[in-house]
Structures are given as structure tokens and as C-alpha cells.
Amino acid sequence: MKTWIVTALRVGALMSVLVTGKAAAWAVLFDEELPPSAGDPREPSAAVTAKDDAKEQRPPPVQRERYLKAARAGDTEARFRLGNAYLEETGDLMEAVSWLDCAALVGHQGAREMLRDLGLALTPDSECRHPVEPAILAHDANADADQLYQTGNAHYFGNGVPQDHGIALEWMRAAAGHGHALAIHTLGIMYMNGEGVEPDAHTALTFTRRAAELGVTDALNNLAWMYEKGKGVTADQTVANRYYLDAARAGVGSSQARYGYILETGIGMEPDPRQAAYWYRLAAAQGVSEAQVRLGALYYEGTGVDEDLDEACFWFAVAAELGDQQGMNNKEIACAMLSAARRNEVEPRVRQWLTQYRGETQ
């Protein structure tokens, strides 16, 4: 009841604008001005007759048809434009204001200004009467799958719109309906983490496997983790190791670090610290601090590589600069074992590495 009363009051305010003859608001709605004298509001005036005649001559609802589907799917700009189209094409004030409200409530400046011009600025009780329906675009041949994904991504992270995993999920589903690989991958993550939906490891596994088949390398890493931890599938370290290796070969830094650790410690296979150092080095170059710490430890201990305190100090120092607490602790130990002259040789290398890394990742 409260919502209906507020809506009625706002419409009443709009009717007051029209009846009392505020020319600016009338011009916005109907592209015409009121006569100098409003006359008796109970009697049809010449202006009202002209308005009705003009409505009969309006062109087909081209703009409304153009924006309606995207507006129903939750596109803010389309909701603003649809509200404007209702004003221009039909003069349907209730419907126009309902769409403008939806756009204004998520911060659309044009919608807010138009509502203020109409004397209908948002109130604390304002709400959007049109729920988001991105599923209607899932099988629309004309829909832009990447745009659907980007909209979902914006809602997922709260970039430019309020963060809402439930809405993000619907957009990702719509994009996935067009085979968008990253949307399918994101759905796997959302189902695994229970973001916008109840956690469902089996469904997460289905989406993640499909994303991997479509070439999403991070999905290989997630598949490996699911097999290692038994999420949505019976735990199988051998299968997990195979997926970690596939992802590592594809250049996924976190997989390179994990596979290095598996090789170093012999999880599901014979230990091979020399190969572990190879994968740690690749991951360390990508800024994975855990790999930098492990690589530094191998150099410190002389395991899988020749003992080299300078290299140990270097990699611990790099990890420390990236905020790794273990790297900070190990740096204090390893670098203290070097002479001042050798430390002075390591420090410029650390700065050079960080400068190059940060330049590449900006």
C-alpha cells in the first residue's frame, strides 16, 4: 500500500504541473507550450485537443521497441531512453516515470535531471518497478554476448553500478547462452563460491570444464583445484596434477607455482626439485610471491639448484617488496648473511626487476 500511495502522490504532482500550466514541463513532455491562459481545467482546452490530435499522428513506436528489450534486461541507459521514448511517442507519463525511476535510482544523471524537471525528483521511498530480466537476451541472435558479459562483470565487481551478485549471475547466464567462454568460467566461480546463488560444486564443475574446453586457461587451474580438493567430483590427485600441468604450460602463474610445489614435495608423484625450480622461476617472473619465496628457499638450501645466497636474497627481497610476509622474514635472514658489498649489488637488481614488472602490469 505504501508504494502505491507514493506513486499516486508523485503522479498527482505531475498532473498538478500540467494543470497549472508550467510551460517548461509541458514542452519536455509534448514539445509544445501551454496557452497563456490555462482556462477551466475541468473543460477540454484547445491545447488538450491539439495534444490528442498529435498523439493520433505519432509515428510507430520505433524507439520503444528498440530500447524495450535492453531495458527489461536491466541496461541503465536503455531504461533512461525508454522512459524518454514513452514521453515523446505516447505521453504515457506513468510508464515513462517508472522507467526513469529505474535509471535514476542507480545514478543515471540524465534520468535524475528529467525527473527534477518534471517536479518528480527521487524520494527515499522511490523504487524501480521493473525487475531485471537479462535472461530474455540469452537466445536473442542480435544480442552482443561480450556486452552481456561486461554488464555482468560490472555488477559482479560493482564497477559503475551497485555490486549485486544476483544481477551479475543473470547477465552471466545470458552471455553464457551465447557461448561466451569467460561468462561460463565466471558462472563456475559463482556456483563454487555461492555468489548470487546457493553453492553447487557439481554445477560449478560443469561450467568450469566447459570453460576449459573453450580455452579459458584459468579454468584449467580451477579444475585442478576441484579435483585436488574433491569439489563436485571424487578427489583425484593424478587428474589434478595433469590439469595443473596443462594450466602451467598455458602460462597460468598460480598453476606454475602450485605445480612447482607438487614437484618439490612429491604430491602424487616422485619429487623433482630441479623441475620444481623451473616452474617456480616462471611463476616468480609473473609476480607470484609464493613462487618467489619457494625459489629463494631452493637457492638458500641448494636444493634442485646450486646454493646461491645472492639469488636467495634477491628473490626474498622481491617477494618482500610485493608484500609477502614470509619473503620479509626470509629476506632478513638471507640478506644478513651477505657482505655489505654483495647486498649493494642485489638491491639495484631488485629495483630494476620491480620497475620492469610494475611497468608491464599497469
Tab-separated table of C-alpha atoms in Angstrom:
chain	number	residue	atom	x	y	z
A	1	MET	CA	0.000	0.000	0.000
A	2	LYS	CA	2.825	2.373	0.835
A	3	THR	CA	4.353	2.086	-2.630
A	4	TRP	CA	1.033	2.735	-4.327
A	5	ILE	CA	0.408	5.851	-2.207
A	6	VAL	CA	3.836	7.261	-3.007
A	7	THR	CA	3.359	6.546	-6.708
A	8	ALA	CA	-0.051	8.197	-6.633
A	9	LEU	CA	1.355	11.265	-4.915
A	10	ARG	CA	4.122	11.587	-7.480
A	11	VAL	CA	1.663	11.236	-10.345
A	12	GLY	CA	-0.564	13.760	-8.620
A	13	ALA	CA	2.368	16.157	-8.558
A	14	LEU	CA	2.884	15.606	-12.262
A	15	MET	CA	-0.782	16.247	-13.046
A	16	SER	CA	-0.518	19.418	-10.982
A	17	VAL	CA	2.385	20.523	-13.183
A	18	LEU	CA	0.244	20.036	-16.264
A	19	VAL	CA	-2.982	21.583	-14.970
A	20	THR	CA	-1.373	24.689	-13.500
A	21	GLY	CA	0.334	25.368	-16.787
A	22	LYS	CA	4.123	25.172	-16.240
A	23	ALA	CA	5.281	25.579	-19.813
A	24	ALA	CA	8.765	24.119	-19.293
A	25	ALA	CA	7.433	20.745	-18.123
A	26	TRP	CA	4.795	20.704	-20.866
A	27	ALA	CA	7.431	21.341	-23.511
A	28	VAL	CA	9.547	18.454	-22.243
A	29	LEU	CA	6.596	16.086	-22.458
A	30	PHE	CA	4.834	17.138	-25.627
A	31	ASP	CA	7.149	19.552	-27.483
A	32	GLU	CA	4.518	22.294	-27.300
A	33	GLU	CA	3.632	25.136	-24.959
A	34	LEU	CA	0.530	25.871	-22.928
A	35	PRO	CA	-1.639	28.807	-23.986
A	36	PRO	CA	-1.234	31.994	-21.917
A	37	SER	CA	-4.460	31.209	-20.014
A	38	ALA	CA	-4.986	27.785	-18.541
A	39	GLY	CA	-8.779	28.198	-18.557
A	40	ASP	CA	-11.047	25.875	-16.625
A	41	PRO	CA	-9.128	22.621	-16.008
A	42	ARG	CA	-12.409	20.707	-15.987
A	43	GLU	CA	-13.113	21.630	-19.623
A	44	PRO	CA	-11.093	20.345	-22.618
A	45	SER	CA	-8.977	23.217	-23.884
A	46	ALA	CA	-7.669	23.821	-27.384
A	47	ALA	CA	-4.213	22.729	-26.176
A	48	VAL	CA	-5.573	19.407	-24.911
A	49	THR	CA	-7.423	18.842	-28.191
A	50	ALA	CA	-4.242	19.617	-30.112
A	51	LYS	CA	-2.335	17.210	-27.894
A	52	ASP	CA	-4.844	14.413	-28.554
A	53	ASP	CA	-4.727	15.079	-32.295
A	54	ALA	CA	-0.938	14.985	-32.211
A	55	LYS	CA	-0.992	11.677	-30.354
A	56	GLU	CA	-3.100	10.144	-33.118
A	57	GLN	CA	-0.498	11.257	-35.670
A	58	ARG	CA	2.542	9.937	-33.761
A	59	PRO	CA	4.857	7.607	-35.705
A	60	PRO	CA	5.101	3.883	-34.853
A	61	PRO	CA	6.867	3.128	-31.539
A	62	VAL	CA	10.267	2.615	-33.156
A	63	GLN	CA	12.318	3.912	-30.226
A	64	ARG	CA	10.340	1.994	-27.623
A	65	GLU	CA	10.775	-1.268	-29.494
A	66	ARG	CA	14.459	-0.501	-29.886
A	67	TYR	CA	15.070	0.008	-26.164
A	68	LEU	CA	12.471	-2.234	-24.502
A	69	LYS	CA	14.394	-5.499	-24.593
A	70	ALA	CA	17.615	-3.992	-23.272
A	71	ALA	CA	15.678	-2.046	-20.648
A	72	ARG	CA	13.940	-5.172	-19.413
A	73	ALA	CA	17.338	-6.827	-19.269
A	74	GLY	CA	18.480	-4.074	-16.899
A	75	ASP	CA	20.545	-1.790	-19.113
A	76	THR	CA	20.506	1.591	-17.352
A	77	GLU	CA	20.975	3.735	-20.452
A	78	ALA	CA	18.211	1.827	-22.258
A	79	ARG	CA	15.878	2.390	-19.296
A	80	PHE	CA	16.521	6.118	-19.451
A	81	ARG	CA	15.994	6.221	-23.210
A	82	LEU	CA	12.862	4.087	-22.966
A	83	GLY	CA	11.377	6.488	-20.415
A	84	ASN	CA	12.150	9.381	-22.728
A	85	ALA	CA	10.653	7.488	-25.681
A	86	TYR	CA	7.396	6.954	-23.773
A	87	LEU	CA	7.219	10.704	-23.212
A	88	GLU	CA	7.928	11.531	-26.840
A	89	GLU	CA	5.870	8.812	-28.536
A	90	THR	CA	2.847	8.244	-26.302
A	91	GLY	CA	2.789	10.760	-23.471
A	92	ASP	CA	2.282	7.789	-21.128
A	93	LEU	CA	3.544	9.568	-18.019
A	94	MET	CA	3.134	6.689	-15.576
A	95	GLU	CA	5.157	4.310	-17.741
A	96	ALA	CA	7.752	6.938	-18.604
A	97	VAL	CA	8.341	7.864	-14.965
A	98	SER	CA	8.550	4.199	-13.944
A	99	TRP	CA	11.461	3.628	-16.355
A	100	LEU	CA	13.132	6.928	-15.485
A	101	ASP	CA	12.938	5.962	-11.807
A	102	CYS	CA	14.796	2.726	-12.527
A	103	ALA	CA	17.597	4.578	-14.291
A	104	ALA	CA	17.756	7.385	-11.739
A	105	LEU	CA	17.939	5.019	-8.774
A	106	VAL	CA	21.257	3.607	-9.995
A	107	GLY	CA	22.698	7.071	-10.559
A	108	HIS	CA	21.818	7.956	-14.174
A	109	GLN	CA	22.254	11.734	-14.200
A	110	GLY	CA	20.056	12.378	-17.238
A	111	ALA	CA	17.157	10.470	-15.678
A	112	ARG	CA	17.536	12.355	-12.408
A	113	GLU	CA	17.557	15.703	-14.174
A	114	MET	CA	14.489	14.817	-16.226
A	115	LEU	CA	12.591	13.759	-13.107
A	116	ARG	CA	13.572	17.008	-11.387
A	117	ASP	CA	12.376	18.987	-14.420
A	118	LEU	CA	9.052	17.190	-14.095
A	119	GLY	CA	8.856	18.048	-10.403
A	120	LEU	CA	9.248	14.354	-9.567
A	121	ALA	CA	12.705	14.066	-8.061
A	122	LEU	CA	13.517	10.798	-6.299
A	123	THR	CA	12.332	10.345	-2.722
A	124	PRO	CA	13.520	7.895	-0.033
A	125	ASP	CA	10.551	5.694	-0.952
A	126	SER	CA	11.267	5.611	-4.687
A	127	GLU	CA	11.768	2.165	-6.143
A	128	CYS	CA	12.140	0.505	-9.511
A	129	ARG	CA	9.008	-1.316	-10.606
A	130	HIS	CA	10.768	-3.221	-13.402
A	131	PRO	CA	12.835	-6.224	-12.266
A	132	VAL	CA	15.943	-7.080	-14.240
A	133	GLU	CA	15.300	-9.782	-16.856
A	134	PRO	CA	18.607	-10.382	-18.693
A	135	ALA	CA	17.514	-13.961	-19.437
A	136	ILE	CA	15.411	-12.591	-22.298
A	137	LEU	CA	18.677	-11.898	-24.157
A	138	ALA	CA	20.135	-15.382	-23.673
A	139	HIS	CA	18.850	-16.634	-27.022
A	140	ASP	CA	18.491	-13.343	-28.860
A	141	ALA	CA	20.521	-13.696	-32.048
A	142	ASN	CA	21.101	-9.937	-32.145
A	143	ALA	CA	22.447	-9.696	-28.588
A	144	ASP	CA	26.111	-8.805	-28.117
A	145	ALA	CA	27.484	-11.617	-25.938
A	146	ASP	CA	30.537	-9.638	-24.879
A	147	GLN	CA	28.368	-6.685	-23.858
A	148	LEU	CA	26.220	-9.022	-21.787
A	149	TYR	CA	29.366	-10.339	-20.113
A	150	GLN	CA	30.767	-6.854	-19.480
A	151	THR	CA	27.477	-5.774	-17.898
A	152	GLY	CA	27.544	-8.846	-15.669
A	153	ASN	CA	31.158	-8.130	-14.778
A	154	ALA	CA	30.249	-4.566	-13.782
A	155	HIS	CA	27.547	-5.847	-11.418
A	156	TYR	CA	29.867	-8.550	-10.088
A	157	PHE	CA	32.590	-6.097	-9.075
A	158	GLY	CA	30.404	-3.011	-8.573
A	159	ASN	CA	32.077	-1.020	-11.347
A	160	GLY	CA	29.837	1.970	-12.089
A	161	VAL	CA	26.767	0.202	-10.669
A	162	PRO	CA	25.880	-1.169	-7.233
A	163	GLN	CA	27.564	-4.523	-6.628
A	164	ASP	CA	24.934	-7.236	-6.886
A	165	HIS	CA	25.933	-10.848	-7.465
A	166	GLY	CA	22.333	-11.869	-8.096
A	167	ILE	CA	22.024	-9.471	-11.037
A	168	ALA	CA	25.532	-10.366	-12.198
A	169	LEU	CA	24.529	-14.023	-12.264
A	170	GLU	CA	21.604	-13.313	-14.614
A	171	TRP	CA	23.797	-11.341	-17.019
A	172	MET	CA	26.446	-14.070	-16.990
A	173	ARG	CA	23.765	-16.650	-17.741
A	174	ALA	CA	22.556	-14.548	-20.661
A	175	ALA	CA	26.113	-14.252	-22.041
A	176	ALA	CA	26.715	-17.955	-21.454
A	177	GLY	CA	23.623	-18.682	-23.531
A	178	HIS	CA	25.622	-17.286	-26.458
A	179	GLY	CA	28.631	-19.454	-25.610
A	180	HIS	CA	30.727	-16.651	-24.075
A	181	ALA	CA	33.687	-18.527	-22.568
A	182	LEU	CA	34.560	-16.026	-19.819
A	183	ALA	CA	30.917	-15.806	-18.743
A	184	ILE	CA	30.788	-19.601	-18.485
A	185	HIS	CA	34.024	-19.525	-16.481
A	186	THR	CA	32.609	-16.860	-14.150
A	187	LEU	CA	29.459	-18.903	-13.605
A	188	GLY	CA	31.671	-21.770	-12.466
A	189	ILE	CA	33.287	-19.478	-9.896
A	190	MET	CA	29.954	-18.073	-8.735
A	191	TYR	CA	28.398	-21.505	-8.263
A	192	MET	CA	31.521	-22.694	-6.440
A	193	ASN	CA	31.576	-19.707	-4.088
A	194	GLY	CA	27.816	-19.323	-3.710
A	195	GLU	CA	27.784	-15.794	-5.130
A	196	GLY	CA	24.239	-14.805	-6.095
A	197	VAL	CA	23.195	-18.452	-5.913
A	198	GLU	CA	23.354	-21.376	-3.496
A	199	PRO	CA	26.763	-23.111	-3.602
A	200	ASP	CA	26.686	-26.034	-6.024
A	201	ALA	CA	30.022	-27.720	-6.689
A	202	HIS	CA	28.604	-30.100	-9.296
A	203	THR	CA	27.196	-27.256	-11.399
A	204	ALA	CA	30.417	-25.326	-10.846
A	205	LEU	CA	32.382	-28.283	-12.207
A	206	THR	CA	30.169	-28.451	-15.308
A	207	PHE	CA	30.668	-24.768	-16.107
A	208	THR	CA	34.386	-24.888	-15.309
A	209	ARG	CA	35.009	-27.917	-17.507
A	210	ARG	CA	33.122	-26.263	-20.379
A	211	ALA	CA	35.138	-23.060	-19.967
A	212	ALA	CA	38.363	-25.080	-20.086
A	213	GLU	CA	37.182	-26.766	-23.287
A	214	LEU	CA	36.598	-23.286	-24.745
A	215	GLY	CA	40.180	-22.288	-23.995
A	216	VAL	CA	39.940	-20.385	-20.690
A	217	THR	CA	43.309	-21.251	-19.158
A	218	ASP	CA	42.325	-20.143	-15.647
A	219	ALA	CA	39.538	-22.728	-15.812
A	220	LEU	CA	42.230	-25.429	-16.079
A	221	ASN	CA	43.673	-24.218	-12.796
A	222	ASN	CA	40.233	-24.263	-11.172
A	223	LEU	CA	39.557	-27.764	-12.476
A	224	ALA	CA	42.863	-28.908	-10.986
A	225	TRP	CA	41.911	-27.428	-7.622
A	226	MET	CA	38.469	-29.082	-7.715
A	227	TYR	CA	39.987	-32.488	-8.435
A	228	GLU	CA	42.630	-31.981	-5.773
A	229	LYS	CA	40.086	-30.961	-3.122
A	230	GLY	CA	37.247	-33.219	-4.242
A	231	LYS	CA	34.836	-30.373	-5.032
A	232	GLY	CA	31.946	-31.644	-7.171
A	233	VAL	CA	33.957	-34.740	-8.061
A	234	THR	CA	35.848	-37.548	-6.349
A	235	ALA	CA	39.272	-36.297	-5.335
A	236	ASP	CA	41.980	-37.493	-7.727
A	237	GLN	CA	45.481	-36.080	-7.334
A	238	THR	CA	46.691	-37.628	-10.584
A	239	VAL	CA	43.997	-35.847	-12.583
A	240	ALA	CA	44.595	-32.664	-10.592
A	241	ASN	CA	48.308	-32.765	-11.401
A	242	ARG	CA	47.552	-33.193	-15.081
A	243	TYR	CA	45.301	-30.121	-15.091
A	244	TYR	CA	47.869	-28.115	-13.114
A	245	LEU	CA	50.489	-29.021	-15.695
A	246	ASP	CA	48.185	-28.068	-18.582
A	247	ALA	CA	47.464	-24.715	-16.947
A	248	ALA	CA	51.140	-24.164	-16.115
A	249	ARG	CA	52.115	-24.822	-19.733
A	250	ALA	CA	49.420	-22.333	-20.773
A	251	GLY	CA	51.134	-19.677	-18.647
A	252	VAL	CA	48.883	-19.501	-15.580
A	253	GLY	CA	51.207	-18.227	-12.852
A	254	SER	CA	49.310	-19.687	-9.911
A	255	SER	CA	49.350	-23.113	-11.600
A	256	GLN	CA	53.070	-22.848	-12.262
A	257	ALA	CA	53.628	-22.124	-8.584
A	258	ARG	CA	51.340	-24.950	-7.437
A	259	TYR	CA	52.827	-27.464	-9.857
A	260	GLY	CA	56.293	-26.440	-8.719
A	261	TYR	CA	55.294	-27.161	-5.121
A	262	ILE	CA	53.801	-30.526	-6.145
A	263	LEU	CA	57.112	-31.415	-7.823
A	264	GLU	CA	59.190	-30.157	-4.903
A	265	THR	CA	57.262	-32.084	-2.268
A	266	GLY	CA	56.206	-35.095	-4.350
A	267	ILE	CA	52.407	-34.841	-4.097
A	268	GLY	CA	51.057	-37.701	-6.197
A	269	MET	CA	54.388	-38.164	-7.966
A	270	GLU	CA	58.078	-38.558	-7.339
A	271	PRO	CA	59.758	-35.386	-6.040
A	272	ASP	CA	61.768	-33.464	-8.620
A	273	PRO	CA	63.192	-30.268	-7.095
A	274	ARG	CA	65.091	-29.353	-10.261
A	275	GLN	CA	61.861	-29.287	-12.256
A	276	ALA	CA	60.210	-27.519	-9.349
A	277	ALA	CA	62.792	-24.723	-9.634
A	278	TYR	CA	61.956	-24.403	-13.347
A	279	TRP	CA	58.250	-23.840	-12.684
A	280	TYR	CA	58.906	-21.597	-9.674
A	281	ARG	CA	61.114	-19.415	-11.840
A	282	LEU	CA	58.356	-18.976	-14.456
A	283	ALA	CA	55.764	-18.132	-11.799
A	284	ALA	CA	58.188	-15.815	-9.978
A	285	ALA	CA	58.701	-13.847	-13.189
A	286	GLN	CA	54.932	-13.242	-13.276
A	287	GLY	CA	54.950	-11.780	-9.780
A	288	VAL	CA	53.631	-14.781	-7.856
A	289	SER	CA	55.199	-14.072	-4.490
A	290	GLU	CA	54.699	-17.602	-3.151
A	291	ALA	CA	56.848	-18.915	-6.020
A	292	GLN	CA	59.459	-16.226	-5.360
A	293	VAL	CA	59.705	-17.322	-1.728
A	294	ARG	CA	59.969	-21.013	-2.672
A	295	LEU	CA	62.571	-20.276	-5.345
A	296	GLY	CA	64.556	-18.235	-2.845
A	297	ALA	CA	64.388	-21.141	-0.409
A	298	LEU	CA	65.754	-23.557	-3.027
A	299	TYR	CA	68.699	-21.235	-3.661
A	300	TYR	CA	69.225	-20.806	0.080
A	301	GLU	CA	69.246	-24.571	0.665
A	302	GLY	CA	70.916	-25.593	-2.588
A	303	THR	CA	68.019	-27.937	-3.411
A	304	GLY	CA	67.443	-28.562	-7.110
A	305	VAL	CA	69.803	-25.667	-7.875
A	306	ASP	CA	73.291	-24.678	-6.799
A	307	GLU	CA	73.377	-22.931	-3.445
A	308	ASP	CA	73.417	-19.169	-4.078
A	309	LEU	CA	72.775	-16.747	-1.218
A	310	ASP	CA	72.767	-13.762	-3.575
A	311	GLU	CA	69.877	-15.267	-5.562
A	312	ALA	CA	68.111	-16.279	-2.360
A	313	CYS	CA	68.418	-12.716	-1.026
A	314	PHE	CA	67.235	-11.329	-4.373
A	315	TRP	CA	64.050	-13.391	-4.578
A	316	PHE	CA	63.200	-12.943	-0.900
A	317	ALA	CA	63.648	-9.189	-1.328
A	318	VAL	CA	61.407	-9.100	-4.408
A	319	ALA	CA	58.682	-11.046	-2.587
A	320	ALA	CA	59.029	-8.720	0.392
A	321	GLU	CA	58.552	-5.668	-1.821
A	322	LEU	CA	55.351	-7.262	-3.161
A	323	GLY	CA	54.064	-7.549	0.411
A	324	ASP	CA	54.751	-11.218	1.160
A	325	GLN	CA	55.309	-11.642	4.902
A	326	GLN	CA	57.366	-14.832	4.528
A	327	GLY	CA	59.512	-13.039	1.991
A	328	MET	CA	60.109	-10.244	4.505
A	329	ASN	CA	61.128	-12.713	7.198
A	330	ASN	CA	63.439	-14.701	4.930
A	331	LYS	CA	64.996	-11.548	3.491
A	332	GLU	CA	66.175	-10.520	6.935
A	333	ILE	CA	67.915	-13.873	7.393
A	334	ALA	CA	69.393	-14.469	3.927
A	335	CYS	CA	70.445	-10.913	3.087
A	336	ALA	CA	72.114	-10.525	6.502
A	337	MET	CA	74.460	-13.361	5.526
A	338	LEU	CA	75.862	-11.306	2.622
A	339	SER	CA	78.586	-8.742	2.898
A	340	ALA	CA	77.602	-5.094	2.510
A	341	ALA	CA	79.183	-5.046	-0.945
A	342	ARG	CA	77.145	-8.039	-2.129
A	343	ARG	CA	73.927	-6.578	-0.670
A	344	ASN	CA	74.662	-3.382	-2.578
A	345	GLU	CA	74.781	-5.444	-5.785
A	346	VAL	CA	71.471	-7.146	-5.047
A	347	GLU	CA	69.461	-4.004	-4.231
A	348	PRO	CA	69.704	-2.379	-7.724
A	349	ARG	CA	68.650	-5.696	-9.296
A	350	VAL	CA	65.585	-5.751	-7.074
A	351	ARG	CA	64.649	-2.179	-8.032
A	352	GLN	CA	65.173	-2.907	-11.730
A	353	TRP	CA	63.042	-6.050	-11.553
A	354	LEU	CA	60.223	-4.243	-9.759
A	355	THR	CA	60.315	-1.312	-12.197
A	356	GLN	CA	60.009	-3.645	-15.173
A	357	TYR	CA	57.328	-5.787	-13.515
A	358	ARG	CA	55.186	-2.843	-12.473
A	359	GLY	CA	55.516	-1.282	-15.896
A	360	GLU	CA	54.294	-4.465	-17.548
A	361	THR	CA	51.364	-4.943	-15.162
A	362	GLN	CA	49.999	-1.366	-15.181
